[in-house]
Coordinates of C-alpha atoms and ligand atoms in Angstrom, one line a residue:
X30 CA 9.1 -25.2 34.4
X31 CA 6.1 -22.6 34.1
X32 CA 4.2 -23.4 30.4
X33 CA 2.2 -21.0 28.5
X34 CA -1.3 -21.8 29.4
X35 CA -3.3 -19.6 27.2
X36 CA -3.2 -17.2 24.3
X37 CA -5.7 -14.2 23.5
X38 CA -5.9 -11.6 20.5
X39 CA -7.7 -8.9 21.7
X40 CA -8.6 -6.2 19.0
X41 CA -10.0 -2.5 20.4
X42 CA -10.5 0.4 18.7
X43 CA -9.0 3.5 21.1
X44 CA -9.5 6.0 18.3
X45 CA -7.5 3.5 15.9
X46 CA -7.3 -0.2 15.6
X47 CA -4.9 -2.4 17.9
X48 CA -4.1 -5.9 17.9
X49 CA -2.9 -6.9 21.6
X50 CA -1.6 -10.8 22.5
X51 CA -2.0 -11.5 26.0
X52 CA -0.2 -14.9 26.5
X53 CA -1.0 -16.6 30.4
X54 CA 1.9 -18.5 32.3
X55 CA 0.8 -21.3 34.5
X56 CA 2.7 -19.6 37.2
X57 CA 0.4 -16.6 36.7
X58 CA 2.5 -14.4 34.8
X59 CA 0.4 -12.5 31.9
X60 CA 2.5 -11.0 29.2
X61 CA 1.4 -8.4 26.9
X62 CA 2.2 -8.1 23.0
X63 CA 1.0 -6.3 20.1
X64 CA 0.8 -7.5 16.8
X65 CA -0.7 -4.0 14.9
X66 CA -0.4 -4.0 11.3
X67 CA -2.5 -0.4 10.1
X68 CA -5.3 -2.2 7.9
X69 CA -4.7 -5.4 8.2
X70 CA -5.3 -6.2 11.7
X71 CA -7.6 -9.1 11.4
X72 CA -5.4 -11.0 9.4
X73 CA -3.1 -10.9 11.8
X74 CA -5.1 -11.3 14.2
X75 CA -6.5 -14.7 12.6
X76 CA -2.8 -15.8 11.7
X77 CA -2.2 -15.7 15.5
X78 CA -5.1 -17.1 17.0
X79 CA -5.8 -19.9 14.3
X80 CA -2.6 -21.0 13.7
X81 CA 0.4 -19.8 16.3
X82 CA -1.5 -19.7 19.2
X83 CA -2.8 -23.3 19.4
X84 CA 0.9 -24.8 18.9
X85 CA 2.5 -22.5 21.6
X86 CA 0.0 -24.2 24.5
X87 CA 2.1 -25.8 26.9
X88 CA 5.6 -25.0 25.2
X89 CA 8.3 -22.8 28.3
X90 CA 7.6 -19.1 27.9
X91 CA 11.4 -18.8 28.8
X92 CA 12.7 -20.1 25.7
X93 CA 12.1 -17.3 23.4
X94 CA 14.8 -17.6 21.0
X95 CA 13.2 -21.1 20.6
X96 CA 10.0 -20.3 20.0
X97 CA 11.2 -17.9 17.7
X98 CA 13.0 -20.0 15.5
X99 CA 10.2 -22.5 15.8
X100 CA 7.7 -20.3 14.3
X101 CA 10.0 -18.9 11.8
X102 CA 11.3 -21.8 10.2
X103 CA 8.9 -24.4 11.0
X104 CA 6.5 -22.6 8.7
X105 CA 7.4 -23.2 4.9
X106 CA 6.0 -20.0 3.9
X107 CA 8.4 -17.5 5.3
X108 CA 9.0 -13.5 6.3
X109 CA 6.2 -10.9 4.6
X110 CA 4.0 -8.3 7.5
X111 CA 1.9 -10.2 8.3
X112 CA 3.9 -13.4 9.7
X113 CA 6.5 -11.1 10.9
X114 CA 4.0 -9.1 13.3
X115 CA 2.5 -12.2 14.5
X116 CA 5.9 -13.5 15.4
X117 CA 6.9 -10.4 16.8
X118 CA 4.0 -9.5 18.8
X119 CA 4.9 -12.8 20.2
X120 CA 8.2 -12.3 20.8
X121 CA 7.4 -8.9 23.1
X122 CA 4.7 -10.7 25.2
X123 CA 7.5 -13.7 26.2
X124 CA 10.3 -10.6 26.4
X125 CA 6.9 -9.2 28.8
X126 CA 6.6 -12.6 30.5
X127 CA 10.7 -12.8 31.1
X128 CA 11.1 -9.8 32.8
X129 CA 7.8 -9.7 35.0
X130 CA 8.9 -13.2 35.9
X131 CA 12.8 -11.8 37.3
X132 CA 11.3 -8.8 38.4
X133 CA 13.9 -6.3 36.0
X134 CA 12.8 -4.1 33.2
X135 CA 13.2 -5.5 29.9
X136 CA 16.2 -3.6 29.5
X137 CA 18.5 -4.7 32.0
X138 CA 17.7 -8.7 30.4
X139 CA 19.0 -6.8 26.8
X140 CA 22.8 -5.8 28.9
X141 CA 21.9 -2.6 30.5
X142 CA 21.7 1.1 29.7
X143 CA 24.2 2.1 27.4
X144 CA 22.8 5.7 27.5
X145 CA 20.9 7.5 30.0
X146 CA 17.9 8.6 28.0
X147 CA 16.9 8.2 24.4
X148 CA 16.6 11.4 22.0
X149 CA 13.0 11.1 19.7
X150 CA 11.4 13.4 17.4
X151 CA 8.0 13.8 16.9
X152 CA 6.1 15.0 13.9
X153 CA 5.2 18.8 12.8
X154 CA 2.7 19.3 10.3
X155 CA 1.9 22.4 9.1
X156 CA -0.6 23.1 5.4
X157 CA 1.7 25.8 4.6
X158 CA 5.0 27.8 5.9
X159 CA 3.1 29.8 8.4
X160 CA 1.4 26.8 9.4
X161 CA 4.6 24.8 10.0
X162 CA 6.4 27.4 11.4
X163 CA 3.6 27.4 14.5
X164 CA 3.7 24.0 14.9
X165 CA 7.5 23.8 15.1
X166 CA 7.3 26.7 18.0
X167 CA 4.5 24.2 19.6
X168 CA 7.1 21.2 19.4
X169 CA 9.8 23.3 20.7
X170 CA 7.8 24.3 24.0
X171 CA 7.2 20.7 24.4
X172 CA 11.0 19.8 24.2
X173 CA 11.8 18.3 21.6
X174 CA 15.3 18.7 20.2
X175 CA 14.7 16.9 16.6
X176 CA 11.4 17.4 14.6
X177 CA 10.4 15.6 11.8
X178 CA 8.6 18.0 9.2
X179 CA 6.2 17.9 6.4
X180 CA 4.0 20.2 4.9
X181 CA 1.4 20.6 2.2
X182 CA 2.0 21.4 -1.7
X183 CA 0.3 23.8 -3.4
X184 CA -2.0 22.4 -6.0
X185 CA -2.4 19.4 -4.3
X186 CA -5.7 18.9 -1.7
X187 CA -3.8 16.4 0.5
X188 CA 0.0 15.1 1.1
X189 CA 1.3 12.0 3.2
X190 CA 1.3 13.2 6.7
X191 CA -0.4 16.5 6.6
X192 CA -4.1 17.3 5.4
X193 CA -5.5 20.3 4.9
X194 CA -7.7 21.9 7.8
X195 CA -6.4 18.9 10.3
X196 CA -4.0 19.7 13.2
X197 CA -3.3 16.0 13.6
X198 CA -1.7 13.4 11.0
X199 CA -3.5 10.0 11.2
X200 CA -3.9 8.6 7.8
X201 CA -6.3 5.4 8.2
X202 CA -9.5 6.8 7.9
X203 CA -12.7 5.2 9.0
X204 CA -14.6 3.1 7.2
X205 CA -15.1 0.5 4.8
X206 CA -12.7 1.4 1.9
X207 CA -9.5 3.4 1.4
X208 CA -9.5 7.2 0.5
X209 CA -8.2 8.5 -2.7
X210 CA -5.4 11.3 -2.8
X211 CA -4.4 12.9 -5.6
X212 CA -0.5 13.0 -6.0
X213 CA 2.1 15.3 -8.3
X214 CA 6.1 14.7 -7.3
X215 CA 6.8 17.4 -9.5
X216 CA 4.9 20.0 -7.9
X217 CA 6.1 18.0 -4.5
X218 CA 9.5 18.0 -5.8
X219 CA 9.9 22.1 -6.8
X220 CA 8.2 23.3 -3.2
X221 CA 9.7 20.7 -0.3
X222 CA 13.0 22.3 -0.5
X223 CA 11.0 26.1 0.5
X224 CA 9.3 24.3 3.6
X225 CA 12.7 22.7 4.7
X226 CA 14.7 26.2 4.4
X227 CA 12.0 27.7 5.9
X228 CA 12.1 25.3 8.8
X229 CA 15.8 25.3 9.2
X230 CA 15.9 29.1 9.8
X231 CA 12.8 29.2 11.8
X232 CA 15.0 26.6 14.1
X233 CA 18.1 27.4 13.9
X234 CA 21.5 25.0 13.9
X235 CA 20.7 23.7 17.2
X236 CA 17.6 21.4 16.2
X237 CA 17.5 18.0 14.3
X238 CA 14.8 18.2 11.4
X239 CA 14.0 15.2 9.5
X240 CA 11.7 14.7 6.2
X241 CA 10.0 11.3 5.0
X242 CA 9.2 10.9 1.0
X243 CA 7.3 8.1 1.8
X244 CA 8.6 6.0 -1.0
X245 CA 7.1 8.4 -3.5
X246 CA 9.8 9.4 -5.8
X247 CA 11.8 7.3 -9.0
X248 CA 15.5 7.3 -8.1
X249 CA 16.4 10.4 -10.5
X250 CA 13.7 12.6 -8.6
X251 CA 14.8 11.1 -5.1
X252 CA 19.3 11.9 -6.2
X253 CA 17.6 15.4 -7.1
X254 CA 15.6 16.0 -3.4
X255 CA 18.7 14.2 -1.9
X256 CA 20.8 17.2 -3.6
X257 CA 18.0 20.3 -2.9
X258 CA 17.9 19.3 1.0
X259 CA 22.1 19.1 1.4
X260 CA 22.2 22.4 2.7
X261 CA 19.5 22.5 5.3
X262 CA 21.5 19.2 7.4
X263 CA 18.9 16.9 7.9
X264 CA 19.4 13.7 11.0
X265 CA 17.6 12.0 7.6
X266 CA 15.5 11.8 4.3
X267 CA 13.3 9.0 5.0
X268 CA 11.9 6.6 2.5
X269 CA 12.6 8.3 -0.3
X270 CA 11.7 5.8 -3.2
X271 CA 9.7 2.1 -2.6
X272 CA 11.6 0.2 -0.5
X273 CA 11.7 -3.0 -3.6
X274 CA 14.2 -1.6 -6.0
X275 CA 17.0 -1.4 -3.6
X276 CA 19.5 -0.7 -6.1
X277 CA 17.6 3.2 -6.6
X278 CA 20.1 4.2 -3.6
X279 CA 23.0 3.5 -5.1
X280 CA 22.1 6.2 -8.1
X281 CA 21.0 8.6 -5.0
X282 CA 24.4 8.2 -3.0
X283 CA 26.2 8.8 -6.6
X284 CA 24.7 12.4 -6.3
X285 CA 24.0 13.7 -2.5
X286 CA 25.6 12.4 1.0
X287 CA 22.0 13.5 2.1
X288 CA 22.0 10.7 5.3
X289 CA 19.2 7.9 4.3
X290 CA 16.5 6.1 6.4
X291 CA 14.7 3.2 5.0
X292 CA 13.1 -0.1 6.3
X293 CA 9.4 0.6 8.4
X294 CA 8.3 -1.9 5.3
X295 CA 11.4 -4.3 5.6
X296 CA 10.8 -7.2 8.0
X297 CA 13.8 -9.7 8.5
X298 CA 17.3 -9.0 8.3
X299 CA 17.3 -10.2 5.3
X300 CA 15.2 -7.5 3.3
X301 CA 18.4 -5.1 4.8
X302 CA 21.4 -7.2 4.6
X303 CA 22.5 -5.9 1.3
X304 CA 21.4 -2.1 1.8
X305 CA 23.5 -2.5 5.2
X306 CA 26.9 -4.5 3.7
X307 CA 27.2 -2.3 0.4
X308 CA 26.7 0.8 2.8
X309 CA 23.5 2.0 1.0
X310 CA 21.5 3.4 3.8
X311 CA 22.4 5.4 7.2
X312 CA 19.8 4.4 9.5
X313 CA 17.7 1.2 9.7
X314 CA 14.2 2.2 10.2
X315 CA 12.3 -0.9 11.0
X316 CA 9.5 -1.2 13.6
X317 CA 10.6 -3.4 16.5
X318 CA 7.2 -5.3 16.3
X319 CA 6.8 -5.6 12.5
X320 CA 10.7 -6.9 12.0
X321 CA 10.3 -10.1 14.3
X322 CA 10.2 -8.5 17.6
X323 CA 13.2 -7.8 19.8
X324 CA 14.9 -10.9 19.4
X325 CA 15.6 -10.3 15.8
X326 CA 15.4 -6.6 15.2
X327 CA 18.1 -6.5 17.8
X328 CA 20.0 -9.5 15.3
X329 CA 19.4 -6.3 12.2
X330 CA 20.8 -3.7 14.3
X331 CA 23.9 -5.5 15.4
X332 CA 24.8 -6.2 11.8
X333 CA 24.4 -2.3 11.1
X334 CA 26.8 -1.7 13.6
X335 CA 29.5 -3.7 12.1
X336 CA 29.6 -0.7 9.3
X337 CA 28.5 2.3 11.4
X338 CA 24.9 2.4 10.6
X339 CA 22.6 3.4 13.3
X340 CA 19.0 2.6 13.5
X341 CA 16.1 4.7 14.0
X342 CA 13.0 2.1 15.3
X343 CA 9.4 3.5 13.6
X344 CA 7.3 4.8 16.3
X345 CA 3.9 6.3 14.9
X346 CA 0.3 6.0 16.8
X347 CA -0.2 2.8 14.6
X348 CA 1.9 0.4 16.5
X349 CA 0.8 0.6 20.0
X350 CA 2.0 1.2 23.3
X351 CA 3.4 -1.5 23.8
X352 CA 5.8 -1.9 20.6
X353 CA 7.2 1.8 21.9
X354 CA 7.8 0.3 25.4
X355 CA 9.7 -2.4 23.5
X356 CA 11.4 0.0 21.4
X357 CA 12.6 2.2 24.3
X358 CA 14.0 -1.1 26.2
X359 CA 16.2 -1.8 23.1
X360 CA 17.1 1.9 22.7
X361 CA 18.5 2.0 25.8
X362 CA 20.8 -0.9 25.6
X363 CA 21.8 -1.1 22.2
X364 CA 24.6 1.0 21.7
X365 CA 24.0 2.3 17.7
X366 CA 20.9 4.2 18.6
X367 CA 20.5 7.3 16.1
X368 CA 16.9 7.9 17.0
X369 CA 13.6 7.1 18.1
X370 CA 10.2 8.0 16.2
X371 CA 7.6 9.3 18.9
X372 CA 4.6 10.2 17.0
X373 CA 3.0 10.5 20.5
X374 CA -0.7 8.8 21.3
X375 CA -4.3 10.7 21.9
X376 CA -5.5 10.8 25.4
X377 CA -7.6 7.8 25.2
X378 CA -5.4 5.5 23.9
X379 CA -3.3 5.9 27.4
X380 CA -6.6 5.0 29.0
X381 CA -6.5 1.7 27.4
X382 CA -3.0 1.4 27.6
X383 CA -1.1 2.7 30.9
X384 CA 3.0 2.6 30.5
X385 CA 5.9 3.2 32.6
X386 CA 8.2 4.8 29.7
X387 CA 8.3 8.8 29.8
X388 CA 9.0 11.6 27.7
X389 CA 11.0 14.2 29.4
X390 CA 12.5 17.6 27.5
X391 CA 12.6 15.9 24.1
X392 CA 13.7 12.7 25.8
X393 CA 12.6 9.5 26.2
X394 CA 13.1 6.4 28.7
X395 CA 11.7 2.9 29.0
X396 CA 10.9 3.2 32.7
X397 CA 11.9 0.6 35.4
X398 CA 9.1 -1.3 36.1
X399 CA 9.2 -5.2 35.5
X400 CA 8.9 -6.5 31.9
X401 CA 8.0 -3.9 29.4
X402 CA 6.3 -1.5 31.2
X403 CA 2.9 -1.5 29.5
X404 CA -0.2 -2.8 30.8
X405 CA -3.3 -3.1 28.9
X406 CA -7.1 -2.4 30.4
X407 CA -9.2 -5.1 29.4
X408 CA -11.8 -3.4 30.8
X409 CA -11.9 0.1 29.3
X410 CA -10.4 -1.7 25.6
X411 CA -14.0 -3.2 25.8
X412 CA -15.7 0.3 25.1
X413 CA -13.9 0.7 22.0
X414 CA -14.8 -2.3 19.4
X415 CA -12.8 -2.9 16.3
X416 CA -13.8 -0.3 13.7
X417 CA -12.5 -1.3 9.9
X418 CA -10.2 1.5 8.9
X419 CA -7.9 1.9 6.2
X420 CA -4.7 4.1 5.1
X421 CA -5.2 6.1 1.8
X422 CA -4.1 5.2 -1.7
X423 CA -3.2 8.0 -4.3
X424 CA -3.6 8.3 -7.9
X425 CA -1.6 10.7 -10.0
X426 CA -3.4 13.5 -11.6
X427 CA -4.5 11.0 -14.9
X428 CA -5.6 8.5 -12.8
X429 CA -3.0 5.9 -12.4
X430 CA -2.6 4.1 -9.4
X431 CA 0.9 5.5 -7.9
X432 CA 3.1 4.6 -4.3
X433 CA 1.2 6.2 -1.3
Ligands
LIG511 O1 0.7 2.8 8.7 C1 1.6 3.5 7.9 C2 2.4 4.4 8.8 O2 3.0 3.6 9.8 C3 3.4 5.2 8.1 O3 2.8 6.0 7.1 C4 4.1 6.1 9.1 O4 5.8 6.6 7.5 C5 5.4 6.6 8.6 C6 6.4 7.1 9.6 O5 7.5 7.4 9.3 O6 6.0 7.2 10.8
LIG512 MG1 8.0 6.8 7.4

């Protein structure tokens, strides 16, 4: 029986803060993880090394569900991010260790391909109509078949996933406290539904566009978005009020079948088990890192099937390579796929991180090379030291703290 000889958290910086795991087999196997949660990284990072790592020395890397279950319910003080990551980013370095140590991708361990590639949509930002409408054409030459759009509101200097002058959306900004933005869902509320028409007729019928709220709205304001988007047919409206008050959705679905995507907060199948048995959501939106790794986000989406919900796994630049690698393995054997999130990753942060999966024509796959794909340069991660960072908060326009 090989044993798990030695854990690592390595934290580098490749343009944004990642938390990696490599875990060391005493048959030489080295499994990668990551365990990225955008602004909290070092707790995590200290949950992991101070108090998983040491009591995971010498167990059998082979018995993941084990260890899983171990860590879960041997700790008193259950679920929330930051025990979740840590658990998962565990769970997708033994997944890592498993397939490298049976030579197969990760996938073929999971049952095989149910599908031959995996449809993702990336994000288009654009400040205003004309804006957007260049950056669609730009996503279109790339490929993609469903774009996820978002755009700025006049009045208003800055709005979740676009700023104003920037081509690229990377909220967590550099440096030792969080930025304020200034936020109106009013004003948000009367323009969104231009940009979307816009959008839709700049496309066309044959292209998937999807919006995310970002948990901005009260119920009443979310049932009347729901209702101003019907006729544009988005894949989804994403988050439209805090994920907490899961009863909101109920008072949405009473006024628009608008389809619904909520969870990249939600980590355990319990925070969705009574969104997905009282049919209040369409797609389950969790990370596949941040929900407990593959082991049990693949648990989450099996219970969705039961009522014909699919999932859509999050997939922005803050969870790293190697959760997308993990991602793409379950994607490609789990049969309710709706879609995957590709945010895509700058140029550098492939340096650190070099991956088998591909994107091809709007398409993605997991690759086959052994485990999950992704290996990590310890090397070239060295150059790029932890920087703190954090995502902004918002304020409403008389200075009350509001959702971000
Ligand atoms: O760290 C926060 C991001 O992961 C989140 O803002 C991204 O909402 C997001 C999405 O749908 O990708
Ligand atoms: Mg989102």
């Amino acid at each position: 029986m090989a044993k798990i000889e030695k854990i690592d958290v390595l934290i580098s910086s490749p343009g944004r803060n990642y938390v990696t795991i490599k875990i060391q087999t005493s048959d030489g196997i080295i499994g990668w993880g990551d365990a990225t949660l955008n602004g909290r990284e070092l707790s995590v990072a200290s949950y992991i090394s101070d108090h998983v790592a040491p009591l995971l020395i010498g167990l059998d890397p082979d018995r993941i569900e084990d260890i899983w279950q171990f860590l879960y319910r041997s700790v008193y003080w259950r679920r929330g991010p930051i025990t979740m990551a840590a658990i998962g980013g565990i769970d997708l370095a033994l997944w890592d260790i498993k397939g490298k140590s049976v030579n197969r991708p990760v996938y073929q361990l999971l049952g095989g391909a149910v599908r031959e590639k995996i449809l993702a949509y990336t994000h288009t930002v654009g400040w205003d109509l004309a804006e957007l409408k260049d950056a669609l054409d730009k996503n279109l030459a790339r490929g993609f078949k469903a774009l996820r759009v978002q755009s700025g509101v006049p009045g208003l200097d800055s709005v979740y996933g676009v700023s104003q002058g920037k081509k690229n959306y990377e909220p967590a900004s550099r440096g030792a406290s969080a930025q304020l933005e200034v936020w109106d869902s009013g004003k948000y509320l009367r323009h969104v539904p231009k940009i979307i028409e816009g959008a839709r007729n700049h496309v066309g019928d044959d292209i998937e566009l999807l919006h995310d709220a970002h948990h901005r709205l009260t119920p009443i304001q979310a049932a009347q978005l729901g209702k101003s988007l019907e006729p544009y047919g988005l894949f989804w409206l994403e988050d439209v009020t805090p994920g907490e008050n899961q009863e909101a959705l109920k008072l949405i679905r009473q006024h628009s079948t608008i389809p619904l995507a909520i969870g990249e907060v939600f980590n355990t199948i319990w925070d969705f088990k009574d969104l997905i048995i009282n049919q209040q959501l369409d797609y389950v939106r969790c990370s596949v890192m941040h929900a407990g790794g593959i082991s049990h986000t693949r648990r989450i989406f099996d219970l969705a099937a039961l009522y014909g919900i699919k999932f859509g796994p999050h997939g922005p630049s803050d969870v790293s390579p190697i959760t997308m690698a993990a991602s793409l393995h379950v994607d490609l054997a789990t049969p309710n796929l709706g879609i995957q999130e590709f945010m895509g990753y700058p140029e550098v942060v492939s340096e650190v991180f070099t991956h088998a999966y591909s994107l091809k024509d709007g398409y993605l796959h997991p690759g086959d090379a052994s485990g999950l794909g992704v290996d990590y340069n310890e090397k070239v991660a060295a150059k790029f030291p932890y920087a703190p960072a954090y995502l902004p908060y918002a304020r409403t326009f008389d200075g009350t703290v509001t959702d971000w």
